[in-house]
Coordinates of C-alpha atoms in Angstrom, one line a residue:
Chain D
M1256 CA -61.9 -68.7 72.6
R1257 CA -59.5 -67.1 75.0
D1258 CA -58.7 -63.5 74.6
L1259 CA -55.4 -62.7 73.0
L1260 CA -55.4 -59.0 73.2
N1261 CA -57.2 -56.7 75.5
V1262 CA -57.2 -53.0 75.2
E1263 CA -58.8 -51.0 77.9
S1264 CA -59.9 -47.4 77.8
L1265 CA -56.7 -46.4 76.1
T1266 CA -56.0 -42.7 75.6
I1267 CA -53.0 -41.6 73.6
S1268 CA -51.6 -38.2 72.7
Y1269 CA -48.7 -36.8 70.8
R1270 CA -46.5 -34.2 72.4
T1271 CA -46.0 -31.1 70.3
R1272 CA -44.0 -28.0 71.1
D1273 CA -46.5 -26.7 73.6
H1274 CA -49.4 -29.0 74.0
L1275 CA -50.7 -32.5 73.6
V1276 CA -52.7 -33.6 70.6
T1277 CA -55.1 -36.4 71.3
A1278 CA -54.9 -39.4 68.9
L1279 CA -56.9 -42.1 70.7
L1280 CA -59.6 -41.5 73.2
E1281 CA -60.8 -44.1 75.7
V1282 CA -60.5 -47.0 73.2
S1283 CA -61.4 -50.5 74.4
L1284 CA -61.3 -53.6 72.4
T1285 CA -60.9 -57.3 72.8
L1286 CA -59.3 -59.6 70.2
A1287 CA -59.7 -63.4 70.4
Q1288 CA -57.0 -65.9 69.4
G1289 CA -57.0 -66.4 65.6
E1290 CA -59.5 -63.7 65.1
I1291 CA -59.3 -61.3 62.1
L1292 CA -60.3 -57.7 62.9
G1293 CA -60.5 -55.1 60.2
I1294 CA -60.3 -51.4 61.0
I1295 CA -61.7 -48.7 58.7
G1296 CA -62.0 -45.0 58.9
E1297 CA -60.8 -41.9 57.2
S1298 CA -57.2 -40.8 57.5
G1299 CA -56.4 -39.1 60.9
C1300 CA -58.9 -41.2 62.8
G1301 CA -56.3 -43.0 64.9
K1302 CA -56.1 -46.3 63.0
S1303 CA -52.3 -46.2 62.7
T1304 CA -51.8 -45.0 66.3
F1305 CA -53.8 -47.9 67.4
S1306 CA -51.8 -50.4 65.4
S1307 CA -48.4 -49.0 66.4
V1308 CA -49.2 -48.8 70.2
I1309 CA -49.8 -52.5 70.2
G1310 CA -46.1 -53.0 69.5
K1311 CA -45.2 -50.1 71.7
L1312 CA -44.0 -48.3 68.6
L1313 CA -45.4 -44.9 69.2
G1314 CA -42.1 -43.1 69.0
P1315 CA -40.8 -40.6 71.5
A1316 CA -43.6 -38.1 70.9
G1317 CA -46.4 -40.5 71.8
V1318 CA -47.8 -40.4 75.4
V1319 CA -50.0 -43.1 76.9
E1320 CA -52.2 -41.0 79.1
N1321 CA -54.5 -43.7 80.3
G1322 CA -55.4 -47.3 79.8
H1323 CA -53.9 -50.8 79.5
I1324 CA -53.0 -53.2 76.9
T1325 CA -52.7 -56.9 77.8
F1326 CA -51.4 -59.5 75.5
G1327 CA -51.8 -63.1 76.5
G1328 CA -52.3 -61.9 80.1
K1329 CA -49.1 -59.7 80.1
D1330 CA -49.1 -55.9 80.5
V1331 CA -47.6 -54.7 77.2
L1332 CA -47.1 -51.1 78.2
S1333 CA -44.8 -52.1 81.1
F1334 CA -42.5 -54.0 78.7
S1335 CA -39.0 -52.6 78.1
G1336 CA -35.6 -53.7 77.1
Q1337 CA -35.1 -57.4 76.3
E1338 CA -38.7 -58.2 77.3
L1339 CA -40.1 -55.7 74.8
R1340 CA -37.7 -57.0 72.1
S1341 CA -38.7 -60.6 72.6
Y1342 CA -42.4 -59.6 72.6
R1343 CA -41.9 -57.8 69.3
A1344 CA -39.8 -60.6 67.8
N1345 CA -41.9 -63.6 68.9
D1346 CA -45.4 -62.6 69.7
I1347 CA -46.4 -60.0 67.1
A1348 CA -45.4 -59.0 63.6
Y1349 CA -46.1 -56.1 61.4
V1350 CA -46.7 -55.7 57.7
F1351 CA -46.6 -52.1 56.6
Q1352 CA -48.0 -50.3 53.6
D1353 CA -45.0 -49.9 51.2
P1354 CA -42.7 -52.9 51.0
M1355 CA -40.0 -50.8 49.2
N1356 CA -39.7 -48.5 52.2
T1357 CA -40.0 -51.4 54.7
L1358 CA -37.0 -53.3 53.3
D1359 CA -33.5 -51.9 53.8
P1360 CA -32.4 -50.8 50.3
T1361 CA -28.8 -51.7 50.9
K1362 CA -29.3 -55.4 51.8
T1363 CA -30.3 -58.4 49.8
I1364 CA -33.6 -60.2 50.7
G1365 CA -31.4 -63.1 52.0
A1366 CA -29.4 -60.8 54.2
Q1367 CA -32.6 -59.4 55.7
F1368 CA -33.9 -62.9 56.4
R1369 CA -30.6 -63.7 58.1
R1370 CA -31.2 -60.9 60.5
L1371 CA -34.4 -62.6 61.6
I1372 CA -33.3 -66.1 62.1
S1373 CA -30.0 -66.6 63.6
A1374 CA -30.1 -70.4 63.3
S1375 CA -27.7 -72.0 60.8
A1376 CA -30.8 -73.4 59.0
W1377 CA -31.9 -69.9 58.1
R1378 CA -31.6 -70.5 54.4
Q1379 CA -33.8 -73.6 54.4
K1380 CA -36.4 -71.8 56.6
A1381 CA -36.3 -68.7 54.3
I1382 CA -36.8 -70.8 51.2
E1383 CA -39.8 -72.5 52.9
A1384 CA -41.3 -69.2 53.9
L1385 CA -40.8 -67.7 50.5
A1386 CA -42.5 -70.8 49.0
H1387 CA -45.4 -70.2 51.4
V1388 CA -46.0 -66.8 49.8
G1389 CA -45.7 -68.1 46.2
L1390 CA -42.1 -67.0 45.7
T1391 CA -40.7 -70.4 44.6
D1392 CA -37.9 -68.8 42.6
W1393 CA -35.7 -68.3 45.7
R1394 CA -32.5 -68.6 43.7
R1395 CA -33.5 -65.2 42.2
V1396 CA -35.2 -63.7 45.2
L1397 CA -32.7 -64.3 48.0
P1398 CA -29.7 -62.6 46.3
S1399 CA -31.9 -59.7 45.0
Y1400 CA -31.9 -56.3 46.4
P1401 CA -35.4 -54.8 47.2
H1402 CA -35.3 -52.5 44.2
Q1403 CA -34.8 -55.5 41.9
L1404 CA -38.2 -57.0 42.8
S1405 CA -41.6 -55.8 41.8
G1406 CA -43.8 -54.3 44.5
G1407 CA -45.9 -57.4 44.7
M1408 CA -42.9 -59.7 45.1
A1409 CA -41.4 -57.4 47.7
Q1410 CA -44.6 -57.3 49.7
R1411 CA -44.7 -61.1 49.6
A1412 CA -41.2 -61.3 50.9
V1413 CA -42.2 -58.8 53.7
I1414 CA -45.1 -61.1 54.6
A1415 CA -42.8 -64.1 54.6
M1416 CA -40.4 -62.2 56.9
A1417 CA -43.3 -61.3 59.2
L1418 CA -44.8 -64.8 59.5
I1419 CA -41.6 -66.9 59.5
R1420 CA -41.4 -66.7 63.3
K1421 CA -45.1 -67.7 63.7
P1422 CA -46.4 -64.7 65.6
R1423 CA -49.6 -64.9 67.5
L1424 CA -50.8 -61.5 66.2
L1425 CA -50.1 -60.0 62.8
I1426 CA -50.8 -56.3 62.4
A1427 CA -51.1 -55.3 58.8
D1428 CA -51.3 -51.5 58.2
E1429 CA -52.8 -51.1 54.7
P1430 CA -50.9 -54.1 53.4
T1431 CA -52.2 -53.9 49.8
A1432 CA -52.5 -50.1 49.4
A1433 CA -49.2 -49.8 47.5
L1434 CA -49.9 -52.8 45.2
D1435 CA -51.5 -53.2 41.8
A1436 CA -55.2 -53.8 42.1
S1437 CA -54.8 -57.1 40.1
I1438 CA -52.6 -58.7 42.8
R1439 CA -54.3 -57.3 45.9
C1440 CA -56.6 -60.3 46.3
S1441 CA -53.9 -62.9 45.9
V1442 CA -51.7 -61.2 48.5
M1443 CA -54.6 -61.0 50.9
D1444 CA -55.4 -64.6 50.2
L1445 CA -52.0 -65.9 51.1
L1446 CA -51.8 -63.6 54.1
T1447 CA -55.0 -64.9 55.6
A1448 CA -54.4 -68.5 54.7
W1449 CA -51.0 -68.5 56.4
C1450 CA -52.4 -66.8 59.5
A1451 CA -55.1 -69.4 59.7
E1452 CA -52.5 -72.1 59.3
I1453 CA -50.4 -71.0 62.2
G1454 CA -53.4 -69.7 64.2
S1455 CA -52.3 -66.1 64.3
A1456 CA -54.8 -63.4 64.9
M1457 CA -54.8 -60.4 62.6
I1458 CA -55.6 -56.7 62.7
I1459 CA -55.9 -55.3 59.2
I1460 CA -56.1 -51.6 58.7
S1461 CA -57.4 -50.5 55.3
H1462 CA -59.3 -47.9 53.4
D1463 CA -60.4 -50.7 51.1
I1464 CA -63.8 -51.8 52.4
P1465 CA -64.3 -54.8 50.0
V1466 CA -60.9 -56.2 51.2
I1467 CA -61.9 -55.7 54.8
S1468 CA -65.4 -57.2 54.4
N1469 CA -64.1 -60.3 52.5
Y1470 CA -61.4 -61.3 54.9
C1471 CA -62.3 -60.1 58.4
D1472 CA -64.4 -61.7 61.1
R1473 CA -65.1 -58.4 62.7
I1474 CA -65.0 -54.8 61.6
G1475 CA -64.2 -51.8 63.7
V1476 CA -65.0 -48.3 62.4
M1477 CA -62.9 -45.5 63.9
Y1478 CA -63.8 -41.9 63.9
A1479 CA -61.9 -39.1 65.7
G1480 CA -59.9 -41.4 67.9
R1481 CA -62.7 -43.7 68.9
F1482 CA -64.4 -46.9 67.7
V1483 CA -67.9 -45.8 66.8
E1484 CA -69.0 -49.2 65.6
I1485 CA -67.6 -52.7 66.1
A1486 CA -69.6 -55.4 64.3
P1487 CA -69.3 -58.9 62.8
A1488 CA -68.3 -58.6 59.2
E1489 CA -71.4 -60.3 57.7
D1490 CA -73.8 -58.0 59.7
F1491 CA -71.8 -54.9 59.0
I1492 CA -71.9 -55.4 55.2
V1493 CA -75.6 -55.9 55.2
G1494 CA -76.4 -53.1 57.5
P1495 CA -74.0 -50.8 59.2
R1496 CA -75.6 -49.0 62.2
H1497 CA -73.6 -45.9 62.9
P1498 CA -74.4 -43.0 60.6
Y1499 CA -70.6 -42.6 59.9
A1500 CA -70.3 -46.3 58.9
M1501 CA -73.4 -46.0 56.8
A1502 CA -72.0 -43.0 55.0
L1503 CA -68.6 -44.7 54.5
L1504 CA -70.3 -47.7 53.0
A1505 CA -72.6 -45.6 50.8
S1506 CA -69.6 -43.8 49.4
E1507 CA -68.1 -47.1 48.2
P1508 CA -68.6 -47.8 44.5
G1509 CA -70.4 -51.1 43.7
Q1510 CA -73.0 -51.0 46.4
E1511 CA -75.5 -48.9 44.6
G1512 CA -77.9 -50.1 41.9
E1513 CA -77.7 -49.4 38.2
D1514 CA -79.3 -46.0 38.3
A1515 CA -78.3 -45.0 41.8
V1516 CA -76.0 -42.0 42.4
L1517 CA -72.8 -42.7 44.3
Q1518 CA -73.0 -40.9 47.6
S1519 CA -70.1 -38.9 48.9
L1520 CA -69.5 -38.0 52.5
E1521 CA -69.2 -34.2 52.9
G1522 CA -66.6 -32.6 55.0
S1523 CA -63.6 -34.2 56.6
P1524 CA -62.7 -35.5 60.1
P1525 CA -61.9 -32.8 62.7
P1526 CA -58.3 -31.7 62.4
S1527 CA -57.7 -32.2 66.1
I1528 CA -59.6 -34.5 68.3
S1529 CA -61.7 -32.6 70.8
R1530 CA -62.3 -33.9 74.3
A1531 CA -65.4 -31.7 74.6
P1532 CA -68.5 -33.7 75.3
G1533 CA -70.7 -34.7 72.4
C1534 CA -70.5 -37.0 69.4
A1535 CA -67.5 -36.1 67.2
F1536 CA -69.4 -36.9 64.0
A1537 CA -72.3 -34.7 64.8
D1538 CA -71.1 -31.9 62.6
R1539 CA -71.2 -34.1 59.5
C1540 CA -74.2 -36.2 60.5
I1541 CA -77.5 -36.0 58.7
Y1542 CA -79.3 -37.4 61.7
R1543 CA -78.0 -34.9 64.1
T1544 CA -80.3 -33.5 66.9
A1545 CA -79.6 -31.2 69.8
P1546 CA -78.9 -34.0 72.4
C1547 CA -76.1 -35.3 70.1
S1548 CA -73.7 -32.6 71.4
A1549 CA -74.7 -33.1 75.0
G1550 CA -72.5 -36.1 76.0
F1551 CA -70.1 -38.8 74.8
P1552 CA -72.2 -41.5 73.1
P1553 CA -71.0 -44.8 74.7
L1554 CA -70.5 -48.0 72.7
V1555 CA -73.7 -49.9 73.4
A1556 CA -74.6 -53.4 72.3
C1557 CA -77.1 -53.5 69.5
G1558 CA -77.7 -57.0 68.4
S1559 CA -74.4 -58.6 67.6
S1560 CA -72.8 -55.2 67.2
K1561 CA -71.6 -52.4 69.4
V1562 CA -72.5 -48.9 68.3
A1563 CA -71.8 -45.4 69.7
C1564 CA -74.8 -43.4 68.6
I1565 CA -77.7 -42.1 70.8
R1566 CA -80.1 -42.0 67.9
L1567 CA -79.8 -45.6 66.8
G1568 CA -83.5 -46.3 67.7
D1569 CA -84.8 -43.4 65.6
I1570 CA -82.5 -44.2 62.7
H1571 CA -83.1 -47.9 62.4
G1572 CA -86.6 -48.1 64.0
E1573 CA -85.5 -50.5 66.7
A1574 CA -84.5 -50.2 70.3
A1575 CA -80.8 -50.0 71.1
S1576 CA -81.0 -52.5 73.8
Chain P
M349 CA -17.1 -57.1 30.4
S350 CA -17.3 -54.8 27.4
Q351 CA -19.9 -52.8 29.3
I352 CA -17.3 -52.2 32.0
L353 CA -14.7 -51.2 29.5
K354 CA -17.1 -48.8 27.8
F355 CA -17.9 -47.3 31.2
I356 CA -14.2 -46.9 32.0
A357 CA -13.5 -45.4 28.6
F358 CA -16.4 -43.0 29.2
R359 CA -15.1 -41.9 32.6
V360 CA -11.5 -41.4 31.4
G361 CA -12.7 -39.5 28.4
S362 CA -14.8 -37.2 30.4
A363 CA -12.0 -36.7 32.9
L364 CA -9.6 -35.6 30.1
L365 CA -12.3 -33.2 28.8
T366 CA -12.6 -31.8 32.2
L367 CA -8.9 -31.2 32.5
I368 CA -8.6 -29.6 29.1
G369 CA -11.6 -27.3 29.9
V370 CA -10.1 -26.3 33.3
S371 CA -6.6 -25.6 31.8
M372 CA -8.2 -23.5 28.9
F373 CA -10.2 -21.6 31.4
I374 CA -7.3 -20.8 33.7
F375 CA -5.1 -19.9 30.6
V376 CA -7.5 -17.3 29.4
A377 CA -8.2 -16.1 32.9
I378 CA -4.7 -15.4 34.0
H379 CA -3.9 -13.6 30.7
M380 CA -7.0 -11.4 31.2
L381 CA -5.8 -10.3 34.6
P382 CA -4.6 -6.7 34.6
G383 CA -0.8 -6.5 34.7
S384 CA 1.6 -8.9 33.0
F385 CA 4.9 -10.7 33.6
E386 CA 6.7 -7.7 32.0
D387 CA 5.0 -5.4 34.5
V388 CA 6.2 -7.5 37.3
L389 CA 9.8 -8.0 36.1
A390 CA 10.4 -4.4 34.9
P391 CA 7.6 -2.2 36.2
R392 CA 9.3 1.1 35.2
G393 CA 11.5 -0.3 32.5
P394 CA 11.6 1.2 29.0
E395 CA 9.3 -0.2 26.3
E396 CA 12.1 -1.9 24.4
L397 CA 13.2 -3.9 27.5
R398 CA 9.6 -5.0 28.2
Q399 CA 9.3 -6.0 24.5
Q400 CA 12.5 -8.0 24.8
I401 CA 11.3 -9.9 27.9
A402 CA 8.0 -10.7 26.2
D403 CA 9.8 -11.9 23.1
K404 CA 12.2 -14.0 25.2
F405 CA 9.4 -16.0 26.9
G406 CA 7.1 -16.1 23.8
L407 CA 4.5 -14.0 25.5
N408 CA 3.8 -12.0 22.3
Q409 CA 2.5 -14.9 20.4
P410 CA -1.3 -15.2 20.1
L411 CA -2.9 -16.9 23.1
P412 CA -4.1 -20.0 21.1
V413 CA -0.6 -20.6 19.9
Q414 CA 0.8 -20.3 23.4
Y415 CA -1.9 -22.7 24.7
V416 CA -1.2 -25.3 22.1
K417 CA 2.5 -25.1 22.8
W418 CA 1.9 -25.5 26.5
L419 CA -0.5 -28.4 26.0
S420 CA 1.8 -30.3 23.7
A421 CA 4.6 -29.9 26.2
V422 CA 2.4 -31.1 29.1
A423 CA 1.3 -34.1 27.0
T424 CA 5.0 -35.2 26.8
G425 CA 5.3 -34.8 30.6
D426 CA 7.0 -31.4 30.5
L427 CA 5.4 -29.0 32.9
G428 CA 7.7 -26.1 31.9
I429 CA 10.0 -23.9 33.9
S430 CA 9.3 -20.9 36.2
L431 CA 9.7 -17.6 34.3
I432 CA 11.3 -16.0 37.3
T433 CA 13.6 -18.6 38.8
Q434 CA 14.1 -20.7 35.6
D435 CA 13.7 -23.8 37.8
P436 CA 11.8 -26.8 36.3
I437 CA 8.3 -26.7 37.8
A438 CA 8.3 -30.5 38.1
D439 CA 11.2 -30.2 40.6
S440 CA 9.2 -27.8 42.8
F441 CA 6.3 -30.1 42.7
A442 CA 8.4 -33.0 43.8
T443 CA 8.7 -31.4 47.2
R444 CA 5.5 -29.4 47.4
V445 CA 2.8 -31.9 46.2
P446 CA 3.6 -34.4 49.0
V447 CA 3.4 -31.6 51.6
T448 CA -0.1 -30.6 50.4
I449 CA -1.3 -34.2 50.2
E450 CA 0.1 -35.0 53.6
L451 CA -1.8 -32.1 55.2
A452 CA -5.0 -32.7 53.3
V453 CA -5.1 -36.4 54.1
L454 CA -4.2 -35.8 57.7
A455 CA -6.8 -33.1 58.2
T456 CA -9.5 -35.2 56.4
I457 CA -8.9 -38.3 58.4
T458 CA -8.7 -36.4 61.7
S459 CA -11.9 -34.5 61.1
A460 CA -13.7 -37.7 59.9
L461 CA -12.5 -39.6 63.0
I462 CA -13.7 -36.9 65.3
G463 CA -16.7 -35.5 63.5
I464 CA -18.4 -38.7 62.4
P465 CA -18.7 -40.3 65.8
L466 CA -19.9 -37.0 67.3
G467 CA -22.5 -36.6 64.5
L468 CA -23.6 -40.1 64.9
W469 CA -24.0 -39.7 68.7
S470 CA -25.9 -36.4 68.3
G471 CA -28.1 -37.8 65.5
L472 CA -29.1 -40.9 67.5
A473 CA -29.8 -38.7 70.5
H474 CA -31.6 -36.0 68.5
R475 CA -34.8 -36.5 70.3
R476 CA -33.1 -35.7 73.6
T477 CA -33.2 -32.0 72.9
A478 CA -30.3 -30.9 75.1
V479 CA -27.6 -33.1 73.4
S480 CA -29.0 -32.4 70.0
G481 CA -29.1 -28.7 70.5
I482 CA -25.5 -28.5 71.8
A483 CA -24.2 -30.6 68.9
R484 CA -26.1 -28.6 66.3
V485 CA -24.9 -25.3 67.6
A486 CA -21.3 -26.6 68.1
G487 CA -21.3 -28.0 64.5
S488 CA -22.5 -24.8 62.9
F489 CA -20.3 -22.7 65.1
I490 CA -17.1 -24.5 64.2
M491 CA -18.1 -24.5 60.5
S492 CA -18.8 -20.7 60.5
V493 CA -15.4 -19.7 62.0
P494 CA -13.0 -19.0 59.1
D495 CA -9.8 -21.1 59.2
F496 CA -7.6 -18.0 59.3
V497 CA -9.3 -17.0 62.6
I498 CA -8.6 -20.4 64.1
A499 CA -5.1 -20.2 62.6
S500 CA -4.5 -16.8 64.3
V501 CA -5.8 -18.0 67.6
F502 CA -3.5 -21.1 67.4
L503 CA -0.6 -18.9 66.4
Y504 CA -1.1 -16.6 69.3
V505 CA -1.6 -19.3 71.9
F506 CA 1.2 -21.5 70.7
S507 CA 3.8 -18.8 70.1
R508 CA 3.1 -17.3 73.6
Y509 CA 3.1 -20.5 75.5
S510 CA 5.2 -22.7 73.1
L511 CA 3.9 -26.0 74.5
G512 CA 6.4 -27.9 72.5
L513 CA 4.9 -27.4 69.0
T514 CA 6.7 -25.7 66.2
V515 CA 4.9 -22.5 65.0
G516 CA 5.3 -20.9 61.7
Q517 CA 8.1 -23.1 60.4
W518 CA 8.0 -26.2 58.3
V519 CA 10.5 -29.0 59.1
P520 CA 10.6 -31.6 56.3
W521 CA 10.3 -35.3 57.2
H522 CA 13.7 -36.4 56.0
E523 CA 15.5 -33.7 58.1
D524 CA 13.9 -34.4 61.5
A525 CA 11.0 -36.8 61.9
I526 CA 10.0 -35.6 65.4
G527 CA 10.4 -32.0 64.4
H528 CA 8.3 -32.7 61.3
I529 CA 5.4 -34.0 63.5
K530 CA 5.7 -31.0 65.7
S531 CA 5.5 -28.7 62.8
V532 CA 2.6 -30.5 61.1
I533 CA 0.2 -30.6 64.1
L534 CA -0.9 -27.0 64.1
P535 CA -1.7 -26.6 60.4
A536 CA -3.4 -30.0 60.3
A537 CA -5.4 -29.2 63.5
T538 CA -6.5 -25.8 62.0
L539 CA -7.7 -27.5 58.8
S540 CA -9.4 -30.2 60.8
A541 CA -11.5 -27.7 62.8
V542 CA -13.7 -26.8 59.8
G543 CA -13.9 -30.4 58.8
I544 CA -15.1 -31.5 62.2
G545 CA -18.0 -29.1 62.1
L546 CA -18.8 -30.2 58.5
F547 CA -18.7 -33.9 59.5
I548 CA -20.8 -33.4 62.6
T549 CA -23.5 -31.6 60.7
T550 CA -23.5 -34.0 57.7
T551 CA -23.5 -37.1 59.8
R552 CA -26.2 -35.8 62.2
N553 CA -28.5 -34.9 59.3
A554 CA -28.0 -38.2 57.6
V555 CA -28.7 -40.1 60.7
I556 CA -31.8 -38.2 61.4
G557 CA -33.0 -38.8 57.9
V558 CA -32.3 -42.5 58.0
L559 CA -34.0 -42.9 61.5
S560 CA -37.3 -41.6 60.0
K561 CA -37.3 -44.3 57.4
D562 CA -39.9 -47.1 57.5
Y563 CA -37.2 -49.8 57.5
I564 CA -35.9 -48.6 60.8
M565 CA -39.4 -48.8 62.3
A566 CA -39.8 -52.2 60.7
A567 CA -36.5 -53.4 62.3
Q568 CA -37.7 -52.1 65.7
A569 CA -41.0 -53.8 65.2
R570 CA -39.1 -57.1 64.6
G571 CA -37.4 -56.7 67.9
E572 CA -33.9 -56.0 66.7
E573 CA -31.5 -54.6 69.3
P574 CA -30.8 -50.9 69.0
R575 CA -27.1 -51.7 68.7
D576 CA -27.8 -54.0 65.7
I577 CA -30.1 -51.4 64.1
V578 CA -27.4 -48.8 64.2
R579 CA -24.7 -51.2 63.0
G580 CA -26.8 -53.0 60.4
H581 CA -29.1 -50.4 59.0
V582 CA -28.1 -46.8 60.0
L583 CA -24.3 -47.0 59.3
R584 CA -24.7 -48.4 55.9
N585 CA -27.4 -46.0 54.9
I586 CA -25.6 -42.9 56.0
S587 CA -22.4 -43.9 54.2
N588 CA -23.2 -42.2 50.9
P589 CA -23.6 -38.6 52.2
L590 CA -20.4 -39.2 54.2
V591 CA -18.5 -40.3 51.1
T592 CA -19.7 -37.1 49.4
T593 CA -18.5 -34.9 52.3
L594 CA -15.2 -36.8 52.5
S595 CA -14.4 -36.4 48.9
I596 CA -15.5 -32.7 48.7
Y597 CA -13.5 -31.9 51.8
L598 CA -10.4 -33.7 50.6
A599 CA -10.6 -32.0 47.2
Y600 CA -11.1 -28.6 48.9
L601 CA -8.0 -29.1 51.0
I602 CA -5.8 -30.1 48.1
G603 CA -6.8 -27.1 46.1
G604 CA -7.5 -24.5 48.8
A605 CA -5.4 -24.7 52.0
I606 CA -3.8 -21.5 50.8
I607 CA -4.4 -19.3 53.8
V608 CA -3.4 -21.9 56.3
E609 CA -0.2 -22.6 54.3
Y610 CA 0.5 -18.8 54.4
V611 CA -0.1 -18.4 58.1
Y612 CA 2.1 -21.4 59.0
S613 CA 4.7 -20.9 56.2
V614 CA 4.0 -24.4 54.9
P615 CA 5.8 -25.0 51.5
G616 CA 2.8 -26.6 49.8
M617 CA 1.0 -26.0 46.5
G618 CA -1.4 -23.3 47.8
R619 CA 1.4 -20.9 48.5
F620 CA 3.2 -21.8 45.3
L621 CA 0.0 -21.0 43.3
V622 CA -0.5 -17.6 44.9
Q623 CA 3.1 -16.6 44.4
G624 CA 2.9 -17.7 40.8
L625 CA -0.2 -15.7 40.4
L626 CA 1.2 -12.5 42.0
N627 CA 4.4 -12.8 39.9
R628 CA 2.3 -13.5 36.7
D629 CA 4.5 -16.6 36.5
Y630 CA 2.1 -18.2 34.0
P631 CA 3.6 -21.7 33.8
I632 CA 3.5 -22.1 37.6
V633 CA -0.2 -21.2 37.7
Q634 CA -1.1 -23.4 34.9
A635 CA 0.8 -26.4 36.1
T636 CA -0.5 -26.1 39.7
V637 CA -4.1 -25.7 38.6
L638 CA -3.7 -28.7 36.3
V639 CA -2.3 -30.9 39.2
I640 CA -5.1 -29.8 41.5
A641 CA -7.7 -30.5 38.9
C642 CA -6.3 -34.0 38.3
A643 CA -6.5 -34.7 42.1
V644 CA -10.1 -33.5 42.2
V645 CA -11.0 -35.7 39.2
L646 CA -9.4 -38.7 40.7
I647 CA -11.1 -38.1 44.1
N648 CA -14.5 -37.8 42.3
M649 CA -13.9 -41.1 40.5
A650 CA -13.1 -42.9 43.7
A651 CA -16.2 -41.4 45.3
D652 CA -18.3 -42.7 42.3
V653 CA -16.9 -46.2 42.8
A654 CA -17.7 -46.0 46.5
Y655 CA -21.3 -44.9 45.9
G656 CA -22.0 -48.0 43.8
L657 CA -20.4 -50.3 46.4
I658 CA -22.5 -48.8 49.2
D659 CA -25.9 -48.5 47.5
P660 CA -26.9 -51.3 45.1
R661 CA -29.4 -49.0 43.5
L662 CA -26.6 -46.9 42.1
R663 CA -24.9 -49.8 40.4
K664 CA -25.0 -49.8 36.6
G665 CA -26.4 -52.7 34.6

């Protein structure tokens, strides 16, 4: 498969009053066409920065210090004006966490669709798109204001708005976090089914490890502004390699046996991302040794995965070749 | 349908209650002020004369009796007569109410037309710190200068250098249209100054608030043009705070342009009210306060209707 998205040693900071706060550090990643990538990690690890920079949506405080993003061979960071708007409109689409905040409260769903498709056939297209996400009752949905819909219906409408223009990449930032647990799976089902139908790749950001592992081809684990592990989903679920990924998975209910105690991961991610050499996770890592704080652990191939940990061999009893 | 009727009945009922409450309050308040009408009319007169005056105008009756009498007269449309001039108050209102309304509406429209675009511009540019800083400082500076200071500056400048405007004299519309415009510009400009600061600040804050909303980011992420985002999302969503400011400012001007009316000798209701108060001319004070309260109630009703039209979440039913 050809690469759709290529991110190369991307470093991003946010400007504050007197200094720069690092959010992403030397991040590299490749996404194939139609691939579904899940990104997990605690809050403040750079997941949302990563997802917004792909649409060049960092806001005025964001600074790209280093690196490139290419989408379909084109340099995204050089886009501006009409070129940027057409890239956002036609190539990518976003689904954000809370549909009630994502929809303009003063406009009906129909009016918001009409802003997306200028064609005279907008109504027919909107009706088809709504049917695609299971909202067949368009006579009620189109003239409704967002607050008149349930959270699940609103998120379905948001998904229909995101996919109606057939993007090549959908970026979903915690798409089910604001929804009832009972409808999370059905929303994820229709999201992935529709993406598969139009051949759109997906980046799903979530705290919900079961969701990620069920729907994604690959999983990336972020910690302190970097990917510490990128692995095929099936391998990752069976055996995460990086100590942070292992701890995240161990703290997920449902993985332990009947009598086992649910693990919790002590501490929290560093409040600001340090560029000092050394593994950022070392402070919380139970496998830490002196060399861990000596240099950046690079992402190295380990079977089908890529892991950034110098002690892989010792932890898993195999050579990190 | 019956729901709408019920709603209207509720609003009219609460408006009447508000008016009765206000009139009772002002009735008690002016009678509790030290000094009475007799003191004003015959400050050193003998006790019998003062008694005579009080008897003549019914001021010796218990307050509740006086209030009920006044209220039943008002209910039949009779606002009473001035104790001092014996002129029907309704006649004075016929010339004074239009003056006040004209000034208030002019000043509100002027300040909205100038303040809202400036606030919009500064709110949209608020991340460019220079523009934003200037607008914020200018807005709060204008707002914090009292209107009598602005009025005094205008008076000084325009009496010294004339510049074609009439200073300190009111020319009624029907006597001389051009002269009227010349005489209305300075008081209206003075009243607008405060309003411009108010509108800059409110608009700016509302724009900054809306820009931080997720639906603006979502619109950007869909590739909408900045122009369309401002027209389609920002303007509509800042309208409610603007309606609030508009209605409060208009109501404030109808009730409270007193100092500016004094400085420019404008024959409006503010001056009428203060003169009535100083003379303890009770019927004048009561009638003026009642008319102002009516205006405020009407303005608030209009604002409530506007809220519902703008934001569907505030509609009933």
